[in-house]
Coordinates of C-alpha atoms and ligand atoms in Angstrom, one line a residue:
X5 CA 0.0 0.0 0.0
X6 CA 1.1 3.2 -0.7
X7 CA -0.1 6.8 0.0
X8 CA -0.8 7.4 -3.8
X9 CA -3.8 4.9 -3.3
X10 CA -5.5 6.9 -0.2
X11 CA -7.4 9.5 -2.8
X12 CA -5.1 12.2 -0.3
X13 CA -4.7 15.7 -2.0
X14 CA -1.7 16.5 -4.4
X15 CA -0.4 18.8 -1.4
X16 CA -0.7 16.9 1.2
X17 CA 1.1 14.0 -0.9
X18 CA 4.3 16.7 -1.6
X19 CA 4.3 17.3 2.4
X20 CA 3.9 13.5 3.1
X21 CA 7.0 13.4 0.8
X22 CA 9.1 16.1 2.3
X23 CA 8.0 14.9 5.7
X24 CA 9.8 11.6 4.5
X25 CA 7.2 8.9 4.7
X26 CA 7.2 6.6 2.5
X27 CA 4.7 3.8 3.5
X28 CA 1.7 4.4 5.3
X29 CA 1.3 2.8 8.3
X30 CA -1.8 0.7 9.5
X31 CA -3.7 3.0 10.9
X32 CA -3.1 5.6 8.7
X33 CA -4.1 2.9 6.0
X34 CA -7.2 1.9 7.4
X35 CA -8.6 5.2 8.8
X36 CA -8.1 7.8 6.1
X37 CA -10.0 6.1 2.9
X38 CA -13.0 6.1 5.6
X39 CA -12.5 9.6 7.1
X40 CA -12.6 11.0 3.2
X41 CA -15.5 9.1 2.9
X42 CA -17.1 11.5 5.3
X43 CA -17.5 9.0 7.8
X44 CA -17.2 8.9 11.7
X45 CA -14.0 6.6 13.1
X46 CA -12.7 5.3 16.4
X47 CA -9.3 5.0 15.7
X48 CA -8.5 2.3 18.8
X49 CA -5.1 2.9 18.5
X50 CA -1.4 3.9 20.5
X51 CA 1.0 6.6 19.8
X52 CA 3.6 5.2 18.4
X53 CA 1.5 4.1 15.7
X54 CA 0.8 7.2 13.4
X55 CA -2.0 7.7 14.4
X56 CA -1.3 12.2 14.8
X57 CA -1.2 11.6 10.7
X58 CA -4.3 9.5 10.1
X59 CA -6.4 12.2 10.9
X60 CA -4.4 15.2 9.9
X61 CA -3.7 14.0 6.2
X62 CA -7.5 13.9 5.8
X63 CA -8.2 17.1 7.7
X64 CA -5.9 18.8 5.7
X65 CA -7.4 17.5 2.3
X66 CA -10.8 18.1 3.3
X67 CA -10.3 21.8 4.4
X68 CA -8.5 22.7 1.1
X69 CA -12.0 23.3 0.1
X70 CA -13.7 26.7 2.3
X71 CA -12.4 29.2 4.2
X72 CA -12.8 30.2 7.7
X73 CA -14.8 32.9 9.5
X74 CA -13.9 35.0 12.0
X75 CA -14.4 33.5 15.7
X76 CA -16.0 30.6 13.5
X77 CA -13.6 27.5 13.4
X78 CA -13.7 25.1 10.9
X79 CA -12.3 21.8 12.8
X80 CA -11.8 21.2 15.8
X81 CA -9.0 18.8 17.7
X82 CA -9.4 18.3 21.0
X83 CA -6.1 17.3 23.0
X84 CA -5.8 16.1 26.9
X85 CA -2.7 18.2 27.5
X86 CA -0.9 21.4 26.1
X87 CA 2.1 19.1 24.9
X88 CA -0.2 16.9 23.2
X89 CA -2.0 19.8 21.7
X90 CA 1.4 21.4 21.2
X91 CA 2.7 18.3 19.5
X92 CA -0.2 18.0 17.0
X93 CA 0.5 21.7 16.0
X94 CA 3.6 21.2 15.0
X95 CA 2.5 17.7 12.5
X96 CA -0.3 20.2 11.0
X97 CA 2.8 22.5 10.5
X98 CA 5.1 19.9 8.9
X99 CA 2.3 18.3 6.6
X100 CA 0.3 21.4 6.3
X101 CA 3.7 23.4 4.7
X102 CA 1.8 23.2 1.2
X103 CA -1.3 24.6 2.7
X104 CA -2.1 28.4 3.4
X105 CA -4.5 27.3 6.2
X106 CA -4.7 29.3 9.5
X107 CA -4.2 26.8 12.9
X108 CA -5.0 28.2 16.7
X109 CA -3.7 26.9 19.6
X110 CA -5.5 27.2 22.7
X111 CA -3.9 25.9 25.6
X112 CA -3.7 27.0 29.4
X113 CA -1.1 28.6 30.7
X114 CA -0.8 31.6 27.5
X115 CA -2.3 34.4 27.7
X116 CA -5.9 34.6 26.7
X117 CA -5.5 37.8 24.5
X118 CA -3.2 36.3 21.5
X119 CA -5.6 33.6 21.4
X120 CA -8.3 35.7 20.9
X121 CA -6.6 37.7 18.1
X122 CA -6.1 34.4 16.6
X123 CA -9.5 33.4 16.9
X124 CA -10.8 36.7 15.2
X125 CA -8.7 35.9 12.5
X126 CA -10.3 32.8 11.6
X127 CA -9.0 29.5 12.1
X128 CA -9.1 26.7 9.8
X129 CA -8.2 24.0 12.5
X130 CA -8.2 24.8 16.0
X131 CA -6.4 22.8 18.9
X132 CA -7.6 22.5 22.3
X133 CA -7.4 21.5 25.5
X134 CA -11.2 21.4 26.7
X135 CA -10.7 23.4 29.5
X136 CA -9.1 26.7 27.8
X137 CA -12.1 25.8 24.8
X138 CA -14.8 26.1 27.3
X139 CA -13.2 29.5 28.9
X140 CA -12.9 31.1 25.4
X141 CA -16.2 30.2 24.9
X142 CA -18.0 31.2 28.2
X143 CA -16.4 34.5 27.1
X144 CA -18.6 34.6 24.1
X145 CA -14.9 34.7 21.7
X146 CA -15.9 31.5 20.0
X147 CA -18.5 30.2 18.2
X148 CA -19.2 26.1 17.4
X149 CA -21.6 26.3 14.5
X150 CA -18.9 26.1 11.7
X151 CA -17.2 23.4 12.7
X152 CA -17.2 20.5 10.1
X153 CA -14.6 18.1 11.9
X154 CA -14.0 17.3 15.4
X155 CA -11.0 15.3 16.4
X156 CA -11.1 13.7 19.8
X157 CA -7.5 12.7 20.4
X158 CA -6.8 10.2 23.5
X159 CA -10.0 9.8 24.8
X160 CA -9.1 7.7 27.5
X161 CA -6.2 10.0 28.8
X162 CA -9.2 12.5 28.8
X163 CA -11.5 10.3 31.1
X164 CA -7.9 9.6 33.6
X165 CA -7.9 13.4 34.3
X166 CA -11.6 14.1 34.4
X167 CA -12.6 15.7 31.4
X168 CA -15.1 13.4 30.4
X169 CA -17.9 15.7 31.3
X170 CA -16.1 18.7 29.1
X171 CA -16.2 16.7 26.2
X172 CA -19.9 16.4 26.5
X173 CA -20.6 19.8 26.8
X174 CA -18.1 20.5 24.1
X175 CA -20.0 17.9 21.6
X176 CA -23.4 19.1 22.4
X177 CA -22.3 22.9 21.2
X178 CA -21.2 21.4 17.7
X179 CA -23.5 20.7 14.8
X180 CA -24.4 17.2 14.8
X181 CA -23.7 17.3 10.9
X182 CA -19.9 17.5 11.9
X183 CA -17.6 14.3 11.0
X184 CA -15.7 12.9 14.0
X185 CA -12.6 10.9 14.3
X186 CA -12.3 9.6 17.3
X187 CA -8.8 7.8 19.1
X188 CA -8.1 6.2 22.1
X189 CA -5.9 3.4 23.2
X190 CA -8.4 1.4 25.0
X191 CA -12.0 1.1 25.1
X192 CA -13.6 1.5 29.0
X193 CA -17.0 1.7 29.3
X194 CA -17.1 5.4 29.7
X195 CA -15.5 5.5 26.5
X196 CA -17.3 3.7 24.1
X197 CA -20.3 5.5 25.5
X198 CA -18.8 8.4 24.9
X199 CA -19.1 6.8 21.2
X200 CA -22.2 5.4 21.2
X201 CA -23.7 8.9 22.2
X202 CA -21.9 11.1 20.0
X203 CA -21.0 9.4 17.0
X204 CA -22.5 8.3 14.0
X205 CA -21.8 4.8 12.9
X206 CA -18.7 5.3 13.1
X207 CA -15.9 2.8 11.5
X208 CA -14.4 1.0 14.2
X209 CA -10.7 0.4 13.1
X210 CA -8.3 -1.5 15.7
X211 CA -4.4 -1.3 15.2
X212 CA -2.2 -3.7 17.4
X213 CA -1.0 -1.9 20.5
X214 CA 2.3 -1.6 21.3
X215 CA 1.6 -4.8 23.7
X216 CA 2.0 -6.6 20.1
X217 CA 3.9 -4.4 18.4
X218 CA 6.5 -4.2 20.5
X219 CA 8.3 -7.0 18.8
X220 CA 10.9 -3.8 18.2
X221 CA 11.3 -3.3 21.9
X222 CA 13.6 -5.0 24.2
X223 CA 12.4 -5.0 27.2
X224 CA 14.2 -6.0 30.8
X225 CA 13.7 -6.1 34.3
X226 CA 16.4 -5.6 36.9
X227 CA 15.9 -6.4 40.7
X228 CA 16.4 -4.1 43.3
X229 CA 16.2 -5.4 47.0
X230 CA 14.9 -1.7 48.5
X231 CA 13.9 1.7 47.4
X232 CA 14.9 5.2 46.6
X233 CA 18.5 5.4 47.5
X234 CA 19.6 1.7 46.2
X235 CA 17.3 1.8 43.2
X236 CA 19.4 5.1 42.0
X237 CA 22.1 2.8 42.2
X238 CA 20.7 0.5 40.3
X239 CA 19.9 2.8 37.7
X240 CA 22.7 4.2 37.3
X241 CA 24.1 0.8 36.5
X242 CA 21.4 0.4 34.3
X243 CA 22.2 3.1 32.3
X244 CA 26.1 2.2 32.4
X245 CA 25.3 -0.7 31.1
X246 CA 23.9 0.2 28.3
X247 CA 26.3 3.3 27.8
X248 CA 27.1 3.9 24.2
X249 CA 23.5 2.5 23.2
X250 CA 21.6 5.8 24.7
X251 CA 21.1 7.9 22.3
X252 CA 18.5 9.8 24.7
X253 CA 16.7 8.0 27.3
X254 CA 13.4 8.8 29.2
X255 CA 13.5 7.8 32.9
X256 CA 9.5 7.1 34.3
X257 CA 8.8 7.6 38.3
X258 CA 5.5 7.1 39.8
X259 CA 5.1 10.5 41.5
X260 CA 6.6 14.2 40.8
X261 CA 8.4 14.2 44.0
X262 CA 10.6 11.1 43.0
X263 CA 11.1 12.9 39.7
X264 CA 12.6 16.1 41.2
X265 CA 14.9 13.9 43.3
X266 CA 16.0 11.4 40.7
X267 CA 16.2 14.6 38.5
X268 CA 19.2 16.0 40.7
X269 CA 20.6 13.1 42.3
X270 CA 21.4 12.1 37.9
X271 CA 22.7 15.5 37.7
X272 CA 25.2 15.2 40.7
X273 CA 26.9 12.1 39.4
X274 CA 27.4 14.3 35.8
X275 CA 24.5 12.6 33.6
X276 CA 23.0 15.3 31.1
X277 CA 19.3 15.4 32.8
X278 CA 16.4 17.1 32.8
X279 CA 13.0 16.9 34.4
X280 CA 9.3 16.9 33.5
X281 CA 6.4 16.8 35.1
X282 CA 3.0 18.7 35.9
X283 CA 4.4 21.0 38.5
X284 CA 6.6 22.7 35.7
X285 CA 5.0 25.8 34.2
X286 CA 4.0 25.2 31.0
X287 CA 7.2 27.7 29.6
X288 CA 9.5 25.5 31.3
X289 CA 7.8 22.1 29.8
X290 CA 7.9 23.3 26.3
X291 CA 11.5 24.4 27.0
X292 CA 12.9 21.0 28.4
X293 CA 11.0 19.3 25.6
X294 CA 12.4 21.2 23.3
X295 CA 16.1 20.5 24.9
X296 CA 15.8 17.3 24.8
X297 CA 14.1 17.0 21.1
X298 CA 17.2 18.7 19.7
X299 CA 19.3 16.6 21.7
X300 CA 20.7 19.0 24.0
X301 CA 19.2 17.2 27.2
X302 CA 20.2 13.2 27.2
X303 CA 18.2 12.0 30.5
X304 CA 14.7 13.3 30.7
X305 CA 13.4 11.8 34.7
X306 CA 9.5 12.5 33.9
X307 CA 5.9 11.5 35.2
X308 CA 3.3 10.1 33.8
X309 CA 2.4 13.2 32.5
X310 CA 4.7 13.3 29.9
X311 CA 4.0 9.3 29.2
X312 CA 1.1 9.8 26.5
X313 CA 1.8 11.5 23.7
X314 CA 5.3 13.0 23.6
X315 CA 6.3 12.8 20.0
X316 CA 9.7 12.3 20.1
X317 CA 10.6 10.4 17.2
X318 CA 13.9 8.5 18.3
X319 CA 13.6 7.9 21.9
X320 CA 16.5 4.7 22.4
X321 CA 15.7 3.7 25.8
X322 CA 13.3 4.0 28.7
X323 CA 14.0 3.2 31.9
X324 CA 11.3 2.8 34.9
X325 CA 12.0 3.6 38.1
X326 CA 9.7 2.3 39.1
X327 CA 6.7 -0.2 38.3
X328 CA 3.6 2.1 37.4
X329 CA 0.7 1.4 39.0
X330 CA -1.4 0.6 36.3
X331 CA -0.6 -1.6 33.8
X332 CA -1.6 0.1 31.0
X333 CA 0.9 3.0 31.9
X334 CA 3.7 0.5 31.1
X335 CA 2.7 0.6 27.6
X336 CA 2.0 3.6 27.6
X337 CA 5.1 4.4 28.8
X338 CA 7.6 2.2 26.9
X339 CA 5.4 3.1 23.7
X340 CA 8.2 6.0 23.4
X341 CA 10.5 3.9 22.0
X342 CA 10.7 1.2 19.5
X343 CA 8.4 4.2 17.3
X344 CA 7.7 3.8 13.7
X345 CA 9.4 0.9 13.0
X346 CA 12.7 1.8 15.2
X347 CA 14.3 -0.4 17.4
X348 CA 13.9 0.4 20.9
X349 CA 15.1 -0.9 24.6
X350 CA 13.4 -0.7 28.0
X351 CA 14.4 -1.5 31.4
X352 CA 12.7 -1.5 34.7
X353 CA 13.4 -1.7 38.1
X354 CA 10.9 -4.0 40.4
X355 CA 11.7 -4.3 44.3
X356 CA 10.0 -6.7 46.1
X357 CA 6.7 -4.6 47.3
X358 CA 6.6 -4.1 43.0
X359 CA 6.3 -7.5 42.5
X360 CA 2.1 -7.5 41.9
X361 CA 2.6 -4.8 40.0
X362 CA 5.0 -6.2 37.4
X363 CA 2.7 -9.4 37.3
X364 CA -0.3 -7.6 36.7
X365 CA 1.7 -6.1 33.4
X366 CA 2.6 -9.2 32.5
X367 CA -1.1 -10.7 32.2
X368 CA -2.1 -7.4 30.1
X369 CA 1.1 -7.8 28.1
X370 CA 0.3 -11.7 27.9
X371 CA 4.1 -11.6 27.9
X372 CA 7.2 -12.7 30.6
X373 CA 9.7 -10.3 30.8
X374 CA 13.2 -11.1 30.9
X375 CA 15.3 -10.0 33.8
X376 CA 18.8 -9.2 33.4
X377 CA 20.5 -11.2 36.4
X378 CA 17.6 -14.2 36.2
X379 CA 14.2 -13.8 38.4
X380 CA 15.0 -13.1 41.9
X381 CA 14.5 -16.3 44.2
X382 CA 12.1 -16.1 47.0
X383 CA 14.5 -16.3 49.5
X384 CA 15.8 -13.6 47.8
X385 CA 12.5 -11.6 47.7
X386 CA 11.9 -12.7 51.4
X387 CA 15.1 -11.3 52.5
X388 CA 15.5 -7.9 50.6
X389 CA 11.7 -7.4 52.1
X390 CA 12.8 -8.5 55.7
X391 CA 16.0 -6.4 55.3
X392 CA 13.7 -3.4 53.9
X393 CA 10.9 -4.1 56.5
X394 CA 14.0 -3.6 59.2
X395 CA 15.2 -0.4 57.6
X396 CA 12.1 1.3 57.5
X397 CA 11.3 0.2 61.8
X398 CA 14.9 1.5 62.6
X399 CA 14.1 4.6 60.2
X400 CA 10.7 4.6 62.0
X401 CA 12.6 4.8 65.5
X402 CA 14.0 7.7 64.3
X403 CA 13.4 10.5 61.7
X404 CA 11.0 8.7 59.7
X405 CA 8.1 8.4 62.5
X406 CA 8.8 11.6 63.8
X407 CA 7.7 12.8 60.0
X408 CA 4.7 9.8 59.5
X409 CA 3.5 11.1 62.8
X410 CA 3.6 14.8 61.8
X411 CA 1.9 13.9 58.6
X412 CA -0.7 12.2 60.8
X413 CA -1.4 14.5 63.2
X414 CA -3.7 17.2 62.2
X415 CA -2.3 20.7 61.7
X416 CA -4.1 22.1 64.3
X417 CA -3.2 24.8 67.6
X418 CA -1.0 23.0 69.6
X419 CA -3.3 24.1 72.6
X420 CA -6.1 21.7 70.4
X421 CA -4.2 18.8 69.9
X422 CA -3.6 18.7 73.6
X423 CA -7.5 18.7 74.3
X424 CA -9.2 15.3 74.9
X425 CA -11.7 15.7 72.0
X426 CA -10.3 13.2 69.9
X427 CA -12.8 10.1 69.1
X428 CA -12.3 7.7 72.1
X429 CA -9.9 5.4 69.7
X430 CA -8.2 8.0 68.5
X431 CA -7.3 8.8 72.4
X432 CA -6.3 5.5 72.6
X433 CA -3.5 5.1 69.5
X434 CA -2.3 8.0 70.8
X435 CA -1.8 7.1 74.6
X436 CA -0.8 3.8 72.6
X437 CA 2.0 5.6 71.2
X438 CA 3.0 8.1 73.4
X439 CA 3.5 5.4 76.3
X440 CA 6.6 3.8 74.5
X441 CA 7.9 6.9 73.7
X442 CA 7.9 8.1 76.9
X443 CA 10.0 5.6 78.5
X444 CA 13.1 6.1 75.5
X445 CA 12.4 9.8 75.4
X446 CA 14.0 11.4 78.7
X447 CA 16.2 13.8 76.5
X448 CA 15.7 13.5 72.8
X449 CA 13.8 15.5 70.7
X450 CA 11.6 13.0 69.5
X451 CA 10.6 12.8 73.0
X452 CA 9.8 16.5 73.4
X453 CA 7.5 16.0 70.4
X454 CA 5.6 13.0 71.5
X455 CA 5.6 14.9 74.4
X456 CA 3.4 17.5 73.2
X457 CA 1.2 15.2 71.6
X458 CA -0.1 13.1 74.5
X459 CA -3.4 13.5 76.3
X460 CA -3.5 14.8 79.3
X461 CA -2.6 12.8 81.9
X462 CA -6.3 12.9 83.9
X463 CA -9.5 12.8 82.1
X464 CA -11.0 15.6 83.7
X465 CA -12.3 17.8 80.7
X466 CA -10.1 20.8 80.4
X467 CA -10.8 24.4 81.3
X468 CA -9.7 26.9 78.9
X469 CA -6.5 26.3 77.4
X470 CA -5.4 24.0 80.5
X471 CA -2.0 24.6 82.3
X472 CA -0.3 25.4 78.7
X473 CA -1.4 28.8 78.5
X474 CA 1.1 30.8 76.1
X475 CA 3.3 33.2 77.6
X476 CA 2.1 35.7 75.4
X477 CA -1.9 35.5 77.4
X478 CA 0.0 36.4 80.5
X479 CA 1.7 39.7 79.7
X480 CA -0.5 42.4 81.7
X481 CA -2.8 44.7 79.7
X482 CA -2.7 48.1 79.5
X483 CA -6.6 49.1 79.1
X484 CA -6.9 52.0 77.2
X485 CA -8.0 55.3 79.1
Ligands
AMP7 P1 2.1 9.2 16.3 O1 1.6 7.8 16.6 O2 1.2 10.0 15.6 O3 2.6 9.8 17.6 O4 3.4 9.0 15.4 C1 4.6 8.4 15.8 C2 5.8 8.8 14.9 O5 5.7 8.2 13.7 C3 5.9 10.3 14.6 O6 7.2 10.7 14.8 C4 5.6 10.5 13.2 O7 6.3 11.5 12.6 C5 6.0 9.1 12.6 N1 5.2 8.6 11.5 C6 3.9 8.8 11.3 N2 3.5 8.2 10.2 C7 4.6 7.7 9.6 C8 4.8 7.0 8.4 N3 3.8 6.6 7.6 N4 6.0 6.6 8.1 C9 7.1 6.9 9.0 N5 6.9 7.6 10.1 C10 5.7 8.0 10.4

């Protein structure tokens, strides 16, 4: 199959050519004969797979013909996040270079006003987030009735961060004449009723997931017998190991916090690194993104955020720190490499408490991954957790209980936290507590702390602020004449 055989415009087959693709790929083949057709799709499909094109080659054919209005958009692309969005503005640019048609970006985090110049203008094809889309049009800058095409991109990234109830409002301000193209990795019930109410027998085309098309990706798993400190170590072997191989490598934690600590911990023993994740403005994101697409960054440490989507076309390896909770982020996440027919290698690091996880990718995957010094033995497993288990008691003796217990205890007036109105087992965890405390605590400062958190020593209610009145209550007064 080629590209001449998809009835694609003569200027969108000279950008196809210039963009240097020469084959189309399945997706692409099955879903843009159909969309010219006129007809609905849902594109069940991964990035990875082309899937950015299959809808832009036929949007751009079909909006050679018209021209847009002011504040009257012609198409319509709804993306989850501005990187996504971001990302598909920058295909449209590359296989739209033979076409004079106008593309908005509205994403948060920019300023409202060029937006709106750009939406007086007239757009051709706008991209969204839904969020900024509903904003411009609560303030009357927008109107739906024009739009011929929607794109819903990654719907089921939309439902994980709540914007399934945007997307309904957003679909029930378009024509119902429009065409829709619809892609998302997997189908969850939300989802296809998502479909089922907004679409009009649609074509439903399926590509093989990167679960099956990983074929390209080599994918590991190293053992690490604890957490944080020892699975840096780890990494960095990882990556040592492979040294020479990394072209550029994207490092996935679980939370934000692991990837700021990772992030500098990688830059203090001299790896090129970068981090990514939601807490970064979106300035800083684009930035770093842009680093490490040029190749000026080599380690990116990121969250999930960053896991669907980023359309970096040679990514050589991907590491996990660790195992992500849901199995279908592992695709997700190792769906960066191994892209468009590259080759690609992944690695991840499993400690004994990640051991459910990893098997619960393994059933989706319907696959055993390999692990690079064999499959740690149970006696193994059972001793890394009863050396880990002993760790976090004597880190729990210390430091680390004085912090779980600070996180626990409300953040209330100290002169509250002494009074007895806690629920009567609430009383009793922390007299529980505070009794072996006491005994260990003559002089330390966790004992000062425990201290202050015990009940009071009768249960006679308390008057007033009981004997701990501040010092500041007892300065006299000076009433005023
Ligand atoms: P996507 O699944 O849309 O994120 O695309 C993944 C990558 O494949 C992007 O870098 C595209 O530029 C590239 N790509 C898309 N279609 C083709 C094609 N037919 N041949 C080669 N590369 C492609």
């Amino acid at each position: 199959m080629t590209f001449n055989q998809l009835k694609l415009s003569e200027k969108v087959l000279a950008a196809i050519e210039a963009a240097g693709y020469t084959t189309p790929t399945p997706i692409q083949a099955q879903a843009i004969p159909v969309a010219l057709e006129g007809r609905d799709v849902v594109g069940i499909a991964q990035t990875g797979t082309g899937k950015t094109a299959s809808f832009v080659l036929p949007l751009l054919t079909m909006l050679e013909k018209g021209r847009a209005r002011a504040r009257m958009p012609r198409s319509l692309i709804l993306e989850p996040t501005r990187e996504l969005a971001a990302q598909v503005a920058e295909a449209i640019e590359a296989l739209g270079s033979q076409h004079k048609l106008t593309v908005a970006l509205l994403i948060g985090g920019v300023s409202f006003d060029d937006q709106e110049r750009k939406l007086e203008r007239g757009a051709d094809i706008l991209i969204a987030t839904p969020g900024r889309l509903l904003d411009h049009f609560g303030r009357g800058k927008l109107l739906m009735s024009a739009v011929d095409y929607l794109v819903i991109d990654e719907a089921d990234r939309m439902l994980d961060m709540g914007f399934i109830p945007d997307i309904e409002r957003i679909c029930k301000l378009l024509p119902p004449t429009r065409q829709t193209l619809f892609f998302s990795a997997t189908m969850p019930p939300e989802i296809q009723k998502l479909t089922e109410q907004f679409l009009r027998n649609p074509e439903q085309i399926r590509v093989s997931a990167p679960a099956t098309t990983a074929k390209l990706i080599t994918q590991k798993l190293k053992f690490s017998p604890a957490d944080s400190k020892m699975k840096r170590h780890v990494l960095r072997e990882l990556i040592r190991s492979e040294v020479g191989a990394v072209k550029n490598a994207i490092i996935f934690c679980n939370r934000k916090r692991d990837v700021a600590v990772l992030h500098k911990s990688l830059v203090k023993h001299g790896f090129n690194a970068a981090a990514l994740h939601g807490d970064l403005d979106q300035r800083q994101r684009m930035a770093t993104l842009e680093g490490f697409r040029k190749g000026e960054i080599t380690y990116l440490a990121a969250s999930d955020v960053a896991a669907r989507g980023l359309d970096i076309p040679d990514v050589s390896h991907i590491f996990n720190f660790d195992v992500p909770i849901s199995p279908e982020d592992y695709v997700h996440r190792i769906g960066r490499t191994g892209r468009a027919g590259r080759e690609g290698y992944t690695a991840m690091i499993v400690t004994p408490k990640e051991m459910k996880a990893l098997a619960a990718i393994e059933s989706l995957t319907k696959a055993k991954i390999e692990w690079i010094d064999g499959e740690p033995s149970t006696e193994n497993l059972a001793q890394a957790d009863f050396s880990e288990r002993r760790e976090r008691g004597r880190r729990g003796r210390g430091k680390g209980e004085r912090e779980e217990r600070k996180e626990a205890a409300p953040r209330q007036p100290q002169s509250q936290q002494q009074a007895p109105q806690q629920a009567p087992q609430q009383q009793a965890e922390v007299r529980a507590f505070s009794g072996k405390s006491r005994r260990r605590d003559k002089d330390s400062s966790v004992s000062r702390y425990h201290r202050e958190l015990l009940p009071p020593a009768t249960s006679a209610p308390v008057v007033g602020l009981g004997e701990h009145v501040p010092e500041f209550l007892k300065r006299p007064v000076r009433a005023a004449s």
